[in-house]
């Protein structure tokens, strides 16, 4: 395979490309969905193909195919170089790439229980056990859906700048959805868990407790009351802290967006953009992170990026093109969903670094506020610097104590104002799994942090 | 393609399946991205693969692969059989579909569109940019994309179903950002067709600019109930995640639909009729057969306000002891689900779009909304922000609306539709004109 990829590179260079990057990928995946004790969906899929990106006369062209015939691949390569040159003639500004050191490496993760080798019936038993546990919690639980998905990916990358990198590893994920019903009211809750490992991940989890907790959260929704609207002091849990750091800060730190003028953090490097308590990083080297990797899809070593340090904006997430354009360090932020997409600037694991507050200390000073947990979607406009998230769960805080559950609560505001209003950062920490969508591509991304407290935050409720 | 599929089916039967089905797809997409007034990148993508479904003792197994070589076929069949063994019986499943006569549908494949090269698209994209360069100094940037896809899909099952069909699609979308007096607006226009010949570069590019400019100088409106004209774009956004899912038998049977138990009942205004028609010549969702090889048909879903039928694939139909309506939706890598094709909305009376506008005493024209995906598909409740909306008084557009929300329930919305316009547009899965809604709740 490596020889074939090298012949594609040679073809591209011989036709006048200044850079070529060829990625071969094979992906095996299995998905299982159980609903109310019944297997609703089950299937396995095997994918493989090659993606080729060429830079010629300062313009890119990307082609991909699931076919592996050499003739077809070379023909596609010729088309790519020709189209890149055609685009170049129309471009005022030519693309150049930040320098890359040639890297040859093999990064092979060997799981204890490789998803490919775990029997489907074992995966089914695991899902049924969780599904059963959920439905045994309470008779008001009316629906339960458990999805288990796994994959094993092997990637091979060769670039004309000397990268020859093989990376392979598994991934497992569990998604639970619970519906509850009582006296005409519906409550629902969804949660997801996962790790870039094999099925040994599930041995370490207390699946029964996860099932019971998720069911209890759905039941709690039946009792939740409409929330107040207005400006309050709020505490966000690690889940929502993570979503905030990813959606509101991380996206605004993506160098391609900064260059396109679509970021409120544009031209602000070195500037105080938040309170001194705020440290936010995007770290692809975080051990066991859902968004971790050793080399990005341009063959650059992944490095930890301290985006905001003591409230000061320190750097952006870059690929080679954006780093050259902005004159800053290339930090290995180019990722592609799979071989059929070109790599673009992406986050990895994005989180707020823990501080030294305990949850009780944060709560103590709040006379009237809201505790928000998780996110079930929202909107961010990184250009205007506005955000709005709908929390999965929320509670009222009265006189330093968590009191009643609230319904349909949203947190919104201006990104920069909110960063300045963070007045306490917890010492706890957790990182969660997610899929980040951008430019039609979805990649695994970790999000997290500690509990944080925000003064004067805009809370939207329906009371 | 059919030879490979037949090979897979035979292999599965030989290895113990009582029934087997193979679906295959090949797709070529070519696309060009436009960013900040420039052609940014071009892409060609060849993809496809094969999916095999097997039945073993009433158990179903499914597996797929991108590689269609002999060794890969053997692997897919083996994996499908493995899944069947582990999975357990599927309650109510009787059989894969029997073969029946497959109709012809005109205008879903265009040779010329299929022959266009990436270089040709790059030229067209540049031409599109040129059409709006220096048109209006308030326009700050233009972005978007131009693309086409050429696909072929085949299906074979062991009961004799055999079908092959191909299609083409072309699309152009343009986003424009305009700025004046510190206010920034985003406008867009797009066009999707089966043939690239029908794409009107000028209409799309200038439409996006017009949309961005028209939104400058917005004003606030008071909260309250308004008469509303919903553009086909807004109609599709609001009904896609709600109504279009609620009519699918899988959601109905699993009680994830607000239309469960409503068959034969009045669910919409008596002037409204909705037909799912997969046979419309040139329709963006038209096809000869569905994802299981069941022939396409014309199905009345709502007849003068009465819910007349749900949409079925083979399995959901068998659970109710009836026939599939030809609505199996899938690609080669998935088992069949249920989805509409072209849902044609018509009211008893259809008026000219201008006439609808003329008749508005005090109301809103809503072109698109933000956050329609957050609508509750089970209950039909929605709360969306108005993306592009205009305040209309005595038949005249007065000003663009600044930051307002619209909320309600699709179940009520269907009852509040009173007339459709003649500006019919194919907005998958809908084909509809502007709809006049006599009352919608707007909050500031």
Coordinates of N, CA and C in Angstrom, one line a residue, chain A residues 58-254:
Chain A
X58 N 0.0 27.2 -5.9 CA -0.6 27.9 -4.8 C -2.1 27.7 -4.6
X59 N -2.6 26.6 -5.2 CA -4.0 26.3 -5.0 C -4.2 24.8 -4.7
X60 N -5.2 24.5 -3.9 CA -5.4 23.1 -3.5 C -6.5 22.5 -4.4
X61 N -6.4 21.1 -4.6 CA -7.5 20.4 -5.1 C -7.5 19.0 -4.3
X62 N -8.7 18.5 -4.0 CA -8.8 17.3 -3.3 C -9.6 16.3 -4.0
X63 N -9.1 15.0 -4.1 CA -9.9 14.0 -4.7 C -9.9 12.7 -3.8
X64 N -10.9 11.9 -3.9 CA -10.9 10.7 -3.1 C -11.7 9.6 -3.8
X65 N -11.4 8.4 -3.5 CA -12.1 7.3 -4.1 C -12.0 6.0 -3.2
X66 N -13.1 5.3 -3.3 CA -13.2 4.0 -2.5 C -12.6 2.9 -3.3
X67 N -12.2 3.2 -4.6 CA -11.6 2.2 -5.4 C -10.1 2.3 -5.3
X68 N -9.4 1.1 -5.4 CA -7.9 1.1 -5.1 C -7.1 0.8 -6.4
X69 N -7.7 0.9 -7.6 CA -7.0 0.5 -8.8 C -6.0 1.7 -9.1
X70 N -4.8 1.2 -9.3 CA -3.7 2.2 -9.6 C -4.0 3.2 -10.7
X71 N -4.5 2.6 -11.9 CA -4.8 3.4 -13.0 C -5.8 4.6 -12.7
X72 N -6.8 4.2 -12.0 CA -7.9 5.2 -11.6 C -7.3 6.2 -10.7
X73 N -6.5 5.8 -9.8 CA -5.9 6.7 -8.8 C -5.0 7.7 -9.5
X74 N -4.2 7.2 -10.4 CA -3.2 8.1 -11.1 C -4.0 9.1 -12.0
X75 N -5.1 8.6 -12.6 CA -5.9 9.5 -13.4 C -6.6 10.6 -12.6
X76 N -7.1 10.2 -11.4 CA -7.7 11.2 -10.5 C -6.6 12.2 -10.1
X77 N -5.4 11.7 -9.8 CA -4.3 12.6 -9.4 C -4.0 13.6 -10.5
X78 N -4.0 13.2 -11.8 CA -3.8 14.1 -12.9 C -4.9 15.2 -12.9
X79 N -6.1 14.7 -12.7 CA -7.2 15.7 -12.7 C -7.1 16.7 -11.6
X80 N -6.6 16.2 -10.5 CA -6.5 17.1 -9.3 C -5.4 18.2 -9.6
X81 N -4.3 17.8 -10.1 CA -3.2 18.8 -10.4 C -3.7 19.8 -11.4
X82 N -4.4 19.3 -12.4 CA -5.0 20.2 -13.5 C -6.0 21.2 -12.9
X83 N -6.9 20.7 -12.0 CA -7.9 21.6 -11.4 C -7.2 22.6 -10.5
X84 N -6.2 22.1 -9.7 CA -5.6 23.0 -8.8 C -4.9 24.2 -9.6
X85 N -4.3 23.9 -10.7 CA -3.7 24.9 -11.6 C -4.8 25.9 -12.1
X86 N -5.9 25.3 -12.5 CA -7.0 26.1 -13.0 C -7.5 27.1 -11.9
X87 N -7.6 26.6 -10.7 CA -8.0 27.5 -9.6 C -7.0 28.6 -9.3
X88 N -5.7 28.2 -9.4 CA -4.6 29.1 -9.1 C -4.7 30.3 -10.0
X89 N -5.1 30.1 -11.3 CA -5.2 31.2 -12.2 C -6.2 32.3 -11.8
X90 N -7.2 31.8 -11.0 CA -8.3 32.7 -10.5 C -8.0 33.3 -9.2
X91 N -7.0 32.9 -8.5 CA -6.7 33.4 -7.1 C -5.7 34.5 -7.1
X92 N -6.1 35.5 -6.3 CA -5.2 36.6 -6.1 C -4.0 36.2 -5.2
X93 N -4.4 35.6 -4.1 CA -3.4 35.2 -3.1 C -3.1 33.7 -3.1
X94 N -1.8 33.4 -3.3 CA -1.5 32.0 -3.4 C -1.3 31.4 -2.0
X95 N -1.5 30.1 -1.9 CA -1.4 29.4 -0.6 C 0.1 28.9 -0.4
X96 N 0.6 29.2 0.8 CA 1.9 28.5 1.1 C 1.7 27.8 2.4
X97 N 2.6 26.9 2.7 CA 2.5 26.0 3.9 C 3.6 26.3 4.9
X98 N 3.3 26.2 6.2 CA 4.3 26.3 7.2 C 5.2 25.1 7.1
X99 N 6.5 25.3 7.5 CA 7.5 24.2 7.4 C 7.0 23.0 8.2
X100 N 7.4 21.8 7.6 CA 7.1 20.6 8.4 C 8.4 19.7 8.4
X101 N 8.7 19.2 9.6 CA 9.8 18.3 9.7 C 9.4 16.9 9.2
X102 N 10.2 16.2 8.4 CA 9.8 14.9 8.0 C 9.7 13.9 9.2
X103 N 8.6 13.2 9.2 CA 8.4 12.3 10.4 C 8.0 10.9 9.8
X104 N 8.7 9.9 10.3 CA 8.3 8.5 10.0 C 8.0 7.8 11.3
X105 N 6.8 7.3 11.5 CA 6.4 6.8 12.8 C 5.2 5.8 12.6
X106 N 5.1 4.9 13.6 CA 4.0 4.0 13.6 C 3.4 4.1 15.0
X107 N 2.1 4.5 15.1 CA 1.4 4.6 16.3 C 0.2 3.6 16.3
X108 N 0.5 2.5 17.0 CA -0.5 1.4 17.0 C -1.0 1.2 18.4
X109 N -2.3 1.3 18.5 CA -2.9 1.1 19.9 C -3.5 -0.3 19.9
X110 N -3.0 -1.1 20.8 CA -3.5 -2.5 20.9 C -4.4 -2.6 22.0
X111 N -5.7 -2.8 21.8 CA -6.7 -2.9 22.8 C -6.7 -4.3 23.4
X112 N -7.2 -4.4 24.7 CA -7.3 -5.7 25.3 C -8.4 -6.5 24.6
X113 N -9.5 -5.8 24.4 CA -10.6 -6.4 23.7 C -11.0 -5.7 22.4
X114 N -10.3 -6.1 21.3 CA -10.5 -5.4 20.1 C -11.9 -5.6 19.6
X115 N -12.6 -4.4 19.3 CA -14.0 -4.4 18.9 C -14.2 -5.4 17.7
X116 N -13.2 -5.5 16.8 CA -13.4 -6.4 15.7 C -13.5 -7.9 16.1
X117 N -12.9 -8.2 17.2 CA -12.9 -9.6 17.7 C -14.0 -9.9 18.7
X118 N -14.6 -8.9 19.3 CA -15.7 -9.1 20.3 C -16.9 -9.6 19.5
X119 N -17.5 -10.7 20.0 CA -18.7 -11.3 19.4 C -19.9 -10.3 19.5
X120 N -20.7 -10.3 18.4 CA -21.8 -9.4 18.4 C -22.8 -9.8 19.6
X121 N -22.9 -11.1 19.9 CA -23.8 -11.5 20.9 C -23.4 -10.9 22.3
X122 N -22.1 -10.8 22.4 CA -21.6 -10.2 23.7 C -22.0 -8.7 23.8
X123 N -21.9 -8.0 22.6 CA -22.3 -6.6 22.6 C -23.8 -6.5 22.8
X124 N -24.6 -7.5 22.3 CA -26.0 -7.4 22.5 C -26.3 -7.6 24.0
X125 N -25.7 -8.6 24.6 CA -25.9 -8.9 26.1 C -25.7 -7.6 26.9
X126 N -24.5 -7.0 26.6 CA -24.2 -5.7 27.3 C -25.3 -4.7 27.2
X127 N -25.8 -4.5 25.9 CA -26.8 -3.5 25.7 C -28.1 -3.9 26.4
X128 N -28.5 -5.1 26.3 CA -29.7 -5.6 26.9 C -29.7 -5.4 28.5
X129 N -28.5 -5.6 29.0 CA -28.3 -5.5 30.5 C -28.6 -4.1 30.9
X130 N -28.1 -3.1 30.1 CA -28.3 -1.7 30.4 C -29.8 -1.3 30.3
X131 N -30.3 -1.8 29.1 CA -31.7 -1.5 28.8 C -32.6 -2.1 29.9
X132 N -32.3 -3.3 30.4 CA -33.1 -3.9 31.4 C -33.0 -3.1 32.7
X133 N -31.8 -2.7 33.1 CA -31.6 -1.9 34.3 C -32.4 -0.6 34.3
X134 N -32.4 0.0 33.1 CA -33.1 1.3 33.0 C -34.6 1.1 33.2
X135 N -35.2 0.0 32.6 CA -36.6 -0.2 32.6 C -37.1 -0.7 34.0
X136 N -36.1 -1.2 34.8 CA -36.5 -1.7 36.1 C -36.5 -0.7 37.2
X137 N -36.1 0.6 36.8 CA -35.9 1.6 37.8 C -37.3 2.0 38.4
X138 N -38.2 2.2 37.5 CA -39.5 2.8 37.9 C -40.5 2.5 36.8
X139 N -41.8 2.4 37.2 CA -42.8 2.1 36.1 C -43.1 3.3 35.3
X140 N -42.7 4.5 35.7 CA -42.9 5.6 34.9 C -42.0 5.7 33.7
X141 N -40.9 4.9 33.7 CA -40.0 4.8 32.6 C -40.8 4.1 31.4
X142 N -41.1 4.9 30.3 CA -41.8 4.3 29.2 C -41.0 3.9 28.0
X143 N -39.8 4.4 27.9 CA -39.0 4.0 26.8 C -37.5 4.1 27.1
X144 N -36.8 3.1 26.5 CA -35.4 3.1 26.7 C -34.7 2.7 25.4
X145 N -33.7 3.4 25.1 CA -32.9 3.1 23.9 C -31.4 3.0 24.2
X146 N -30.8 2.0 23.9 CA -29.4 1.8 24.1 C -28.6 1.6 22.8
X147 N -27.6 2.4 22.5 CA -26.9 2.2 21.3 C -25.4 2.0 21.6
X148 N -24.9 0.9 21.1 CA -23.5 0.6 21.2 C -22.8 0.7 19.9
X149 N -21.8 1.5 19.7 CA -21.1 1.6 18.5 C -19.6 1.4 18.7
X150 N -18.9 0.7 17.8 CA -17.5 0.6 17.9 C -16.9 0.7 16.5
X151 N -15.6 1.1 16.5 CA -14.9 1.1 15.2 C -13.4 0.8 15.4
X152 N -12.8 0.4 14.4 CA -11.3 0.3 14.4 C -10.8 0.9 13.1
X153 N -9.9 1.9 13.3 CA -9.4 2.6 12.1 C -7.9 2.4 11.9
X154 N -7.5 2.2 10.7 CA -6.1 2.1 10.4 C -5.8 3.2 9.3
X155 N -4.9 4.1 9.6 CA -4.6 5.2 8.6 C -3.1 5.2 8.2
X156 N -2.9 5.5 7.0 CA -1.6 5.5 6.5 C -1.5 6.9 5.8
X157 N -0.5 7.7 6.1 CA -0.3 9.0 5.5 C 1.1 9.2 4.9
X158 N 1.1 9.6 3.7 CA 2.4 9.9 3.0 C 2.3 11.3 2.5
X159 N 3.3 12.1 2.7 CA 3.3 13.4 2.1 C 4.6 13.6 1.4
X160 N 4.6 14.6 0.4 CA 5.8 14.9 -0.3 C 6.8 15.6 0.5
X161 N 6.4 16.0 1.7 CA 7.3 16.7 2.7 C 8.0 15.7 3.6
X162 N 7.8 14.4 3.3 CA 8.6 13.4 4.1 C 7.8 12.7 5.2
X163 N 6.5 13.0 5.3 CA 5.8 12.2 6.4 C 5.5 10.8 5.9
X164 N 5.7 9.8 6.8 CA 5.2 8.5 6.5 C 4.7 7.9 7.8
X165 N 3.4 8.1 8.0 CA 2.9 7.8 9.4 C 1.8 6.8 9.3
X166 N 1.8 5.8 10.1 CA 0.7 4.8 10.3 C 0.2 5.0 11.7
X167 N -1.2 5.1 11.7 CA -1.8 5.2 13.1 C -3.0 4.3 13.1
X168 N -3.2 3.5 14.1 CA -4.4 2.7 14.2 C -4.9 2.5 15.6
X169 N -6.2 2.4 15.7 CA -6.7 2.2 17.1 C -8.2 2.1 17.0
X170 N -8.8 1.6 18.1 CA -10.2 1.4 18.2 C -10.9 2.6 18.9
X171 N -12.2 2.5 19.0 CA -13.1 3.4 19.6 C -14.4 2.7 20.0
X172 N -14.8 2.9 21.2 CA -16.2 2.4 21.6 C -17.0 3.5 22.2
X173 N -18.3 3.4 21.9 CA -19.2 4.5 22.4 C -20.6 3.9 22.8
X174 N -21.1 4.5 23.9 CA -22.4 4.0 24.4 C -23.3 5.2 24.5
X175 N -24.5 5.2 23.9 CA -25.5 6.3 24.0 C -26.8 5.7 24.6
X176 N -27.3 6.4 25.6 CA -28.5 6.0 26.3 C -29.6 7.1 26.2
X177 N -30.8 6.7 25.9 CA -31.9 7.6 25.9 C -33.0 7.0 26.7
X178 N -33.6 7.8 27.6 CA -34.6 7.4 28.5 C -35.8 8.3 28.4
X179 N -37.0 7.7 28.3 CA -38.2 8.6 28.3 C -39.1 8.2 29.5
X180 N -39.6 9.2 30.2 CA -40.5 8.9 31.3 C -41.9 9.6 31.1
X181 N -42.9 9.1 31.7 CA -44.2 9.7 31.5 C -45.1 9.6 32.7
X182 N -45.7 10.6 33.1 CA -46.6 10.6 34.3 C -47.6 11.7 34.2
X183 N -48.8 11.4 34.3 CA -49.9 12.4 34.4 C -49.8 13.4 33.2
X184 N -49.7 12.9 32.0 CA -49.7 13.8 30.8 C -48.4 14.5 30.6
X185 N -47.4 14.3 31.5 CA -46.1 15.0 31.3 C -45.0 14.0 30.8
X186 N -44.2 14.5 29.9 CA -43.1 13.7 29.4 C -41.8 14.2 29.9
X187 N -40.9 13.3 30.2 CA -39.5 13.7 30.6 C -38.6 12.8 29.8
X188 N -37.5 13.4 29.4 CA -36.5 12.5 28.7 C -35.1 13.0 29.0
X189 N -34.2 12.0 28.9 CA -32.8 12.3 29.2 C -31.9 11.5 28.3
X190 N -30.8 12.1 27.8 CA -29.9 11.3 26.9 C -28.5 11.5 27.5
X191 N -27.7 10.5 27.4 CA -26.3 10.6 27.9 C -25.4 9.7 27.0
X192 N -24.1 10.1 26.9 CA -23.2 9.3 26.0 C -21.9 9.1 26.7
X193 N -21.3 8.0 26.5 CA -20.0 7.6 27.1 C -19.1 7.0 26.0
X194 N -17.8 7.1 26.2 CA -17.0 6.5 25.2 C -15.5 6.6 25.5
X195 N -14.7 5.9 24.8 CA -13.2 6.0 24.9 C -12.5 5.4 23.7
X196 N -11.3 6.0 23.4 CA -10.6 5.4 22.3 C -9.9 4.2 22.7
X197 N -10.6 3.2 23.1 CA -10.0 1.9 23.5 C -10.9 0.8 23.0
X198 N -10.7 -0.5 23.5 CA -11.5 -1.6 23.1 C -12.6 -1.7 24.1
X199 N -13.3 -3.0 24.1 CA -14.4 -3.2 25.0 C -14.0 -3.3 26.5
X200 N -12.7 -3.3 26.8 CA -12.3 -3.2 28.2 C -12.8 -2.0 28.9
X201 N -13.1 -1.0 28.1 CA -13.7 0.3 28.7 C -14.9 0.0 29.5
X202 N -15.8 -0.9 29.0 CA -17.0 -1.2 29.7 C -16.8 -2.0 31.0
X203 N -15.7 -2.7 31.0 CA -15.4 -3.5 32.3 C -15.2 -2.5 33.4
X204 N -14.7 -1.3 33.1 CA -14.3 -0.4 34.1 C -15.5 0.5 34.5
X205 N -16.6 0.5 33.8 CA -17.7 1.3 34.1 C -18.7 0.6 34.9
X206 N -19.4 1.3 35.8 CA -20.5 0.6 36.6 C -21.7 0.9 35.7
X207 N -22.0 -0.1 34.9 CA -23.1 0.1 33.9 C -24.5 0.2 34.6
X208 N -24.6 -0.5 35.7 CA -25.9 -0.5 36.4 C -26.1 0.9 37.0
X209 N -25.1 1.5 37.5 CA -25.2 2.8 38.1 C -25.5 3.8 37.0
X210 N -24.8 3.7 35.9 CA -25.1 4.6 34.7 C -26.6 4.5 34.3
X211 N -27.1 3.3 34.2 CA -28.5 3.1 33.8 C -29.4 3.7 34.8
X212 N -29.2 3.5 36.0 CA -30.1 4.0 37.1 C -30.0 5.5 37.1
X213 N -28.8 6.1 37.1 CA -28.7 7.6 37.1 C -29.4 8.2 35.9
X214 N -29.2 7.7 34.7 CA -29.9 8.2 33.5 C -31.4 8.2 33.7
X215 N -31.9 7.1 34.2 CA -33.3 6.9 34.4 C -33.8 7.9 35.4
X216 N -33.1 8.1 36.5 CA -33.5 9.0 37.5 C -33.6 10.5 37.0
X217 N -32.6 10.8 36.1 CA -32.6 12.1 35.5 C -33.9 12.4 34.7
X218 N -34.3 11.3 33.9 CA -35.5 11.4 33.1 C -36.7 11.6 34.0
X219 N -36.7 10.9 35.1 CA -37.8 11.0 36.1 C -37.9 12.4 36.7
X220 N -36.7 12.9 37.0 CA -36.7 14.3 37.6 C -37.3 15.3 36.7
X221 N -37.2 15.1 35.4 CA -37.8 16.0 34.4 C -39.3 16.1 34.6
X222 N -39.9 15.1 35.1 CA -41.4 15.1 35.3 C -41.8 16.1 36.4
X223 N -40.9 16.4 37.3 CA -41.2 17.3 38.4 C -40.6 18.7 38.2
X224 N -39.9 18.9 37.1 CA -39.2 20.2 37.0 C -40.2 21.3 36.7
X225 N -39.9 22.5 37.2 CA -40.8 23.6 37.1 C -40.2 24.7 36.1
X226 N -41.0 25.5 35.5 CA -40.5 26.5 34.6 C -39.5 27.4 35.4
X227 N -38.5 27.8 34.6 CA -37.4 28.6 35.3 C -37.6 30.1 35.1
X228 N -37.0 30.8 36.0 CA -37.1 32.3 35.9 C -36.1 32.8 34.8
X229 N -36.4 33.9 34.2 CA -35.5 34.5 33.2 C -34.9 35.8 33.8
X230 N -33.7 36.1 33.3 CA -33.0 37.3 33.8 C -31.6 37.1 34.0
X231 N -30.9 38.0 34.7 CA -29.5 37.9 34.9 C -29.2 37.3 36.3
X232 N -28.5 36.2 36.4 CA -28.3 35.6 37.7 C -26.8 35.1 37.8
X233 N -26.4 34.8 39.0 CA -25.1 34.1 39.1 C -25.4 32.6 38.8
X234 N -24.6 32.0 37.9 CA -24.9 30.6 37.6 C -23.6 29.7 37.9
X235 N -23.9 28.5 38.1 CA -22.8 27.5 38.1 C -23.0 26.5 37.0
X236 N -22.0 26.2 36.2 CA -22.1 25.2 35.1 C -21.4 24.0 35.5
X237 N -21.9 22.8 35.2 CA -21.2 21.6 35.5 C -20.1 21.3 34.5
X238 N -19.2 20.3 34.7 CA -18.1 20.1 33.8 C -18.6 19.9 32.3
X239 N -19.7 19.3 32.2 CA -20.3 19.0 30.9 C -20.6 20.3 30.1
X240 N -21.3 21.2 30.8 CA -21.7 22.5 30.1 C -20.4 23.4 30.0
X241 N -19.5 23.3 31.0 CA -18.3 24.1 31.0 C -17.5 23.7 29.7
X242 N -17.5 22.4 29.4 CA -16.9 21.8 28.2 C -17.5 22.3 27.0
X243 N -18.8 22.3 26.9 CA -19.5 22.7 25.7 C -19.3 24.2 25.5
X244 N -19.2 25.0 26.6 CA -18.9 26.4 26.4 C -17.5 26.6 25.9
X245 N -16.5 25.8 26.5 CA -15.1 26.1 26.0 C -15.0 25.6 24.5
X246 N -15.7 24.6 24.1 CA -15.6 24.1 22.8 C -16.3 25.0 21.8
X247 N -17.6 25.2 22.1 CA -18.4 25.9 21.1 C -18.1 27.4 21.1
X248 N -18.0 28.0 22.3 CA -17.9 29.5 22.3 C -16.4 30.0 22.2
X249 N -15.5 29.2 22.7 CA -14.1 29.6 22.7 C -13.3 28.9 21.6
X250 N -13.4 27.6 21.6 CA -12.6 26.8 20.7 C -12.9 27.1 19.2
X251 N -14.2 27.2 18.8 CA -14.4 27.6 17.4 C -13.9 29.0 17.1
X252 N -14.0 29.9 18.0 CA -13.5 31.2 17.7 C -11.9 31.3 17.6
X253 N -11.3 30.2 18.1 CA -9.8 30.1 18.1 C -9.3 29.3 16.9
X254 N -10.2 28.8 16.0 CA -9.8 28.1 14.8 C -9.3 29.1 13.8

